[in-house]
Coordinates of C-alpha atoms in Angstrom, one line a residue:
Chain A
M1 CA 125.1 170.0 139.8
T2 CA 123.1 168.9 136.8
L3 CA 119.9 166.9 137.6
S4 CA 117.7 165.1 135.2
P5 CA 114.0 166.1 135.0
R6 CA 113.1 163.0 136.9
Q7 CA 115.4 164.0 139.7
R8 CA 114.0 167.4 139.9
R9 CA 110.6 166.1 140.7
S10 CA 109.3 166.4 144.2
S11 CA 106.8 164.0 145.8
S12 CA 106.0 162.2 149.0
A13 CA 106.8 158.7 150.1
R14 CA 105.0 156.0 148.1
R15 CA 107.6 153.2 148.6
V16 CA 109.7 153.5 151.7
R17 CA 112.6 151.2 152.6
T18 CA 112.8 150.4 156.3
T19 CA 116.6 150.1 156.2
P20 CA 118.8 152.9 155.0
H21 CA 120.5 152.6 151.7
P22 CA 124.3 152.1 152.2
A23 CA 125.0 155.4 150.5
L24 CA 122.7 157.2 152.8
Q25 CA 123.7 155.6 156.1
E26 CA 125.7 158.7 157.0
Q27 CA 124.0 161.4 159.0
P28 CA 123.4 164.6 157.0
K29 CA 126.1 167.2 157.5
T30 CA 125.2 170.1 159.8
H31 CA 125.3 173.2 157.7
T32 CA 127.6 175.2 159.8
Q33 CA 130.0 176.4 157.3
E34 CA 129.0 179.6 155.4
K35 CA 130.1 178.1 152.1
E36 CA 127.9 175.1 152.5
K37 CA 125.0 177.4 153.6
G38 CA 125.4 179.4 150.5
Q39 CA 125.3 176.3 148.3
D40 CA 122.2 175.1 150.1
V41 CA 120.4 178.4 149.5
L42 CA 121.5 178.3 145.8
Q43 CA 120.2 174.8 145.5
N44 CA 116.9 175.8 147.1
I45 CA 116.5 178.6 144.7
Q46 CA 117.3 176.4 141.8
Q47 CA 115.0 173.6 142.9
L48 CA 112.2 175.3 144.7
G49 CA 112.5 179.0 143.8
Q50 CA 112.6 179.9 147.5
T51 CA 115.2 180.5 150.2
N52 CA 115.2 179.5 153.8
I53 CA 112.6 181.9 155.2
P54 CA 112.6 180.9 158.9
Q55 CA 116.2 182.3 159.3
Q56 CA 114.6 185.6 160.0
L57 CA 112.8 184.2 163.0
S58 CA 114.9 185.6 165.9
E59 CA 115.2 189.0 164.3
N60 CA 111.6 190.2 164.1
G61 CA 109.4 187.5 165.7
I62 CA 107.4 187.1 162.5
H63 CA 107.2 183.6 161.1
T64 CA 106.3 183.3 157.4
I65 CA 104.5 180.3 155.8
T66 CA 104.1 180.1 152.1
I67 CA 101.2 178.0 150.7
I68 CA 101.9 177.4 147.1
G69 CA 100.7 175.1 144.3
Q70 CA 98.4 172.3 145.2
I71 CA 97.6 171.7 148.9
E72 CA 98.5 168.1 149.2
G73 CA 96.4 166.0 151.6
H74 CA 95.7 162.3 151.8
I75 CA 96.8 161.5 148.3
T76 CA 100.4 162.0 147.2
L77 CA 100.2 164.0 144.0
P78 CA 102.3 163.2 140.9
P79 CA 105.6 165.1 140.5
Q80 CA 104.6 167.6 138.0
N81 CA 102.6 169.4 140.7
K82 CA 104.2 171.9 143.1
T83 CA 102.7 171.0 146.4
T84 CA 102.3 172.3 150.0
K85 CA 102.2 169.3 152.3
Y86 CA 99.8 169.5 155.2
E87 CA 101.7 167.0 157.3
H88 CA 104.5 169.5 157.5
I89 CA 102.4 172.7 157.8
I90 CA 100.3 171.4 160.7
P91 CA 103.2 170.6 163.1
Q92 CA 104.8 173.8 162.0
L93 CA 101.7 175.7 163.2
V94 CA 102.0 173.8 166.5
A95 CA 105.6 174.9 166.9
I96 CA 104.6 178.5 166.0
E97 CA 102.0 178.4 168.8
Q98 CA 104.5 177.1 171.3
N99 CA 107.7 178.9 170.3
P100 CA 108.1 182.0 172.5
K101 CA 110.3 183.7 169.9
I102 CA 107.5 183.8 167.4
Q103 CA 105.1 186.7 168.0
G104 CA 103.1 186.6 164.8
L105 CA 102.4 184.6 161.6
L106 CA 102.3 185.8 158.0
V107 CA 100.7 183.4 155.6
I108 CA 101.4 184.0 151.9
L109 CA 99.1 182.3 149.5
N110 CA 99.5 181.5 145.9
T111 CA 97.6 178.3 145.5
V112 CA 95.4 176.6 142.9
G113 CA 93.5 174.7 145.6
G114 CA 93.8 171.1 146.5
D115 CA 92.6 168.6 149.1
V116 CA 89.5 169.9 150.9
E117 CA 90.2 168.2 154.3
A118 CA 93.8 169.3 154.3
G119 CA 92.9 172.9 153.4
L120 CA 90.2 173.1 156.1
A121 CA 92.6 171.6 158.6
I122 CA 95.2 174.2 157.9
A123 CA 92.5 176.9 158.0
E124 CA 91.2 175.7 161.4
M125 CA 94.7 175.6 162.8
I126 CA 95.5 179.2 161.7
D127 CA 92.1 180.3 163.0
T128 CA 92.7 178.9 166.5
L129 CA 96.3 180.3 166.9
T130 CA 96.4 182.5 169.9
K131 CA 99.1 184.6 168.2
P132 CA 98.3 187.3 165.6
S133 CA 98.1 186.1 162.0
V134 CA 97.8 187.9 158.7
T135 CA 97.2 186.3 155.3
L136 CA 98.3 187.8 152.0
V137 CA 96.9 186.5 148.7
L138 CA 99.4 186.9 145.9
G139 CA 98.7 185.7 142.4
G140 CA 95.9 183.4 143.3
G141 CA 94.0 181.9 146.2
H142 CA 91.6 179.6 144.5
S143 CA 89.1 177.0 145.7
I144 CA 90.3 175.5 149.0
G145 CA 92.7 178.5 149.3
V146 CA 89.7 180.7 150.1
P147 CA 89.1 179.3 153.6
I148 CA 92.8 179.6 154.4
A149 CA 92.8 183.2 153.1
V150 CA 90.0 184.2 155.5
S151 CA 91.2 182.1 158.5
S152 CA 93.7 184.7 159.8
D153 CA 93.0 187.8 162.0
Y154 CA 93.3 190.1 159.0
S155 CA 93.5 189.3 155.3
F156 CA 95.1 191.2 152.3
I157 CA 94.8 190.6 148.6
T158 CA 97.0 192.3 146.0
E159 CA 95.3 194.3 143.3
T160 CA 96.0 191.7 140.6
A161 CA 95.5 188.6 142.6
T162 CA 92.5 186.4 141.9
M163 CA 90.3 184.1 143.9
T164 CA 88.1 181.5 142.1
I165 CA 85.0 180.4 143.9
H166 CA 83.4 177.4 142.3
P167 CA 81.5 174.3 143.5
I168 CA 83.2 171.2 144.9
R169 CA 82.7 168.1 142.8
L170 CA 83.5 164.4 143.0
T171 CA 86.0 162.5 140.8
G172 CA 86.2 158.8 140.0
L173 CA 83.3 156.4 140.3
V174 CA 80.2 158.3 141.3
I175 CA 77.1 156.4 142.4
G176 CA 74.0 158.2 141.0
V177 CA 71.9 158.2 144.1
P178 CA 70.5 161.1 146.2
Q179 CA 73.0 160.3 149.0
T180 CA 75.9 161.2 146.7
Y181 CA 74.5 164.7 146.2
E182 CA 73.7 165.1 149.8
Y183 CA 77.3 164.2 150.7
L184 CA 78.6 166.7 148.2
D185 CA 76.3 169.3 149.6
K186 CA 77.6 168.6 153.1
M187 CA 81.2 169.0 152.0
Q188 CA 80.3 172.3 150.4
D189 CA 78.5 173.5 153.4
R190 CA 81.6 172.9 155.6
V191 CA 83.5 175.3 153.4
I192 CA 80.7 177.8 153.1
K193 CA 80.1 177.8 156.8
F194 CA 83.8 178.4 157.6
V195 CA 84.2 181.1 155.0
T196 CA 81.1 183.0 156.0
S197 CA 81.9 182.8 159.7
H198 CA 85.4 184.2 159.2
S199 CA 84.7 187.0 156.7
R200 CA 82.0 189.6 156.0
I201 CA 80.5 187.8 153.0
T202 CA 77.0 186.4 153.6
K203 CA 76.0 182.8 152.9
E204 CA 73.6 184.0 150.2
K205 CA 76.3 186.0 148.4
F206 CA 78.9 183.3 148.7
R207 CA 76.4 180.7 147.2
Q208 CA 75.5 183.2 144.5
V209 CA 79.1 183.7 143.3
M210 CA 79.8 180.0 143.7
F211 CA 77.0 179.0 141.3
C212 CA 77.3 181.9 138.9
T213 CA 77.0 180.6 135.3
N214 CA 78.1 183.5 133.2
Q215 CA 81.7 184.1 134.4
L216 CA 83.8 181.0 133.6
A217 CA 84.0 179.3 130.2
R218 CA 84.6 175.7 131.4
D219 CA 83.0 175.9 134.8
I220 CA 80.4 177.6 136.9
G221 CA 81.6 180.0 139.6
T222 CA 83.2 183.4 139.9
V223 CA 86.7 184.8 139.6
M224 CA 87.2 187.7 142.0
V225 CA 90.0 190.1 141.2
G226 CA 91.7 192.0 144.1
K227 CA 89.2 194.7 145.0
D228 CA 86.1 192.5 144.1
A229 CA 87.1 190.2 146.9
V230 CA 87.2 193.2 149.3
D231 CA 84.0 194.7 148.0
D232 CA 82.1 191.4 148.5
G233 CA 83.5 191.1 152.0
L234 CA 85.6 188.0 151.5
I235 CA 89.0 189.8 152.2
D236 CA 89.6 192.7 154.5
E237 CA 91.8 194.9 152.4
V238 CA 93.6 195.4 149.1
G239 CA 97.4 195.6 149.9
G240 CA 100.8 194.0 149.5
L241 CA 103.7 192.8 151.5
G242 CA 104.4 196.1 153.2
Q243 CA 100.8 196.6 154.4
A244 CA 100.6 193.0 155.5
I245 CA 103.7 193.2 157.7
A246 CA 102.7 196.6 159.1
K247 CA 99.3 195.2 160.1
L248 CA 100.9 192.1 161.7
Q249 CA 103.3 194.3 163.7
S250 CA 100.4 196.4 164.9
L251 CA 98.5 193.3 165.9
I252 CA 101.5 192.0 167.8
K253 CA 101.9 195.4 169.6
A254 CA 98.2 195.4 170.5
R255 CA 98.5 191.9 171.9
E256 CA 101.6 192.8 173.9
S257 CA 99.8 195.9 175.3
K258 CA 97.0 193.6 176.5
G259 CA 99.5 191.4 178.2
G260 CA 98.8 188.5 175.8
S261 CA 102.3 187.9 174.6
T262 CA 104.0 184.6 175.1
D263 CA 106.5 186.2 177.4
A264 CA 103.7 187.6 179.6
L265 CA 102.1 184.1 179.7
D266 CA 105.5 182.6 180.7
S267 CA 105.9 185.1 183.6
D268 CA 102.4 184.2 184.9
A269 CA 103.4 180.5 185.0
P270 CA 104.1 179.2 188.5
Chain B
M1 CA 88.6 165.1 147.6
L2 CA 90.3 167.6 145.4
W3 CA 88.9 171.1 145.0
T4 CA 91.1 172.9 142.6
V5 CA 90.9 175.2 139.5
M6 CA 93.4 173.0 137.7
P7 CA 92.0 170.3 135.4
L8 CA 92.1 167.0 137.3
E9 CA 93.6 165.2 134.4
A10 CA 96.5 167.6 134.6
V11 CA 96.9 167.2 138.3
L12 CA 96.7 163.4 138.4
D13 CA 98.6 162.8 135.2
G14 CA 101.4 160.3 135.7
S15 CA 100.3 159.1 139.1
D16 CA 100.4 155.5 137.9
S17 CA 103.9 155.5 136.5
Y18 CA 106.0 157.6 139.0
E19 CA 107.7 155.3 141.5
P20 CA 110.8 157.0 143.0
E21 CA 112.8 155.3 145.7
Y22 CA 112.8 156.7 149.2
F23 CA 115.0 156.0 152.2
D24 CA 114.8 156.6 155.9
V25 CA 117.5 158.7 157.5
P26 CA 117.7 159.0 161.3
W27 CA 117.3 162.7 162.4
N28 CA 118.1 164.2 165.8
D29 CA 116.7 162.4 168.8
G30 CA 114.4 159.7 167.5
G31 CA 113.2 161.6 164.4
R32 CA 113.3 160.4 160.9
L33 CA 113.7 162.0 157.5
I34 CA 112.3 160.3 154.4
V35 CA 114.5 161.3 151.6
E36 CA 114.6 160.8 147.8
K37 CA 118.1 160.0 146.6
L38 CA 119.3 162.2 143.9
N39 CA 122.9 161.0 143.5
M40 CA 125.7 159.6 145.6
D41 CA 126.1 162.6 147.9
S42 CA 122.7 164.4 147.9
A43 CA 119.1 163.7 148.5
R44 CA 115.8 165.6 148.6
V45 CA 113.8 165.7 151.8
V46 CA 110.3 164.4 151.2
R47 CA 109.0 164.2 154.7
L48 CA 110.0 164.8 158.3
I49 CA 108.7 162.6 161.1
S50 CA 109.4 164.0 164.5
G51 CA 107.7 164.3 167.9
N52 CA 109.5 167.7 168.4
A53 CA 107.4 170.4 166.8
N54 CA 110.3 172.8 166.6
D55 CA 112.0 170.4 164.1
Y56 CA 109.4 171.5 161.6
L57 CA 110.6 175.1 161.8
D58 CA 114.1 174.0 160.7
A59 CA 114.3 175.3 157.1
S60 CA 117.3 173.1 156.3
I61 CA 115.0 170.0 156.4
Q62 CA 111.8 171.3 155.0
P63 CA 110.3 169.1 152.3
G64 CA 111.9 169.8 149.0
T65 CA 115.2 170.9 150.5
I66 CA 118.4 169.2 149.1
I67 CA 120.6 167.8 151.8
Q68 CA 124.2 166.7 151.4
Y69 CA 125.9 163.6 152.7
A70 CA 129.5 163.2 153.8
P71 CA 131.2 160.3 151.8
K72 CA 132.0 157.4 154.1
N73 CA 135.7 156.6 154.4
Q74 CA 135.8 152.9 154.9
A75 CA 139.5 152.7 155.5
S76 CA 139.3 155.1 158.5
K77 CA 136.8 152.8 160.2
Q78 CA 139.1 149.8 160.4

């Protein structure tokens, strides 16, 4: 199927009709036939560069979430952006917590940042999961990707992946009064507090790298490459997919041995 | 508030002019899919609205997925 560039764009609802269009009044087909499934996967690869990851769910108990592109929050971003929509990730995390077949969560990050509130919401949700979670930073985990990267039980970064830490700033009309700067400082403190309480990096060190002036050409801040993030205490270990899955499986086993698995909880229920 | 390494002019470029058409499609028991129509028999999922959290684990309706529609046979209905 050939699609125009406009059709290839993805975005969220800006104008929604309350009544279905006549051409769309039919229910979607259930993808039961193998041929249709194959076509769907092919289309997903063509459109999104990804396949249907949760199909692995029942086999190993590990659920994978990919956080890519911009983390889209309260504002729908224009179609040239690849986005991760928080209104889909948040209920997905609820389902992961409740689904007895899911034993652990692997979060793969390759994000350029995005909405502060959405990013912090996802980070808090991952942090408060009772099931083991591991994050893996591939490519980049920048800006608001940093709190998400440190929110899991254990974090990995690949050798070549980078994490940019730079100050939050306001866009649009800015009123030049002290309250504006205080608000900005409060927003920044929310991030700093979360990151420093979920990793080994100290507040002083995090602020130091955030306001560094000799690292970036167009900005202030620091780019941490792989091992730098581990040395500074932001990420737990340098590693890739194999290490991340092995660590998650060991965390799942440790939880099961303590009787903390979902099955064990179910058996305790009256 | 956006906090990103991408230049904001690149992120927000085109936000004024892009106005795709979206439609509601009923999904499962009381849920709704908001889809962007691509052509006569396919649409892209933009958003899922459901009270059942497990629906969000269904990869076939994740945002960005292309879903197919069966063509309606008007003659068979009469």
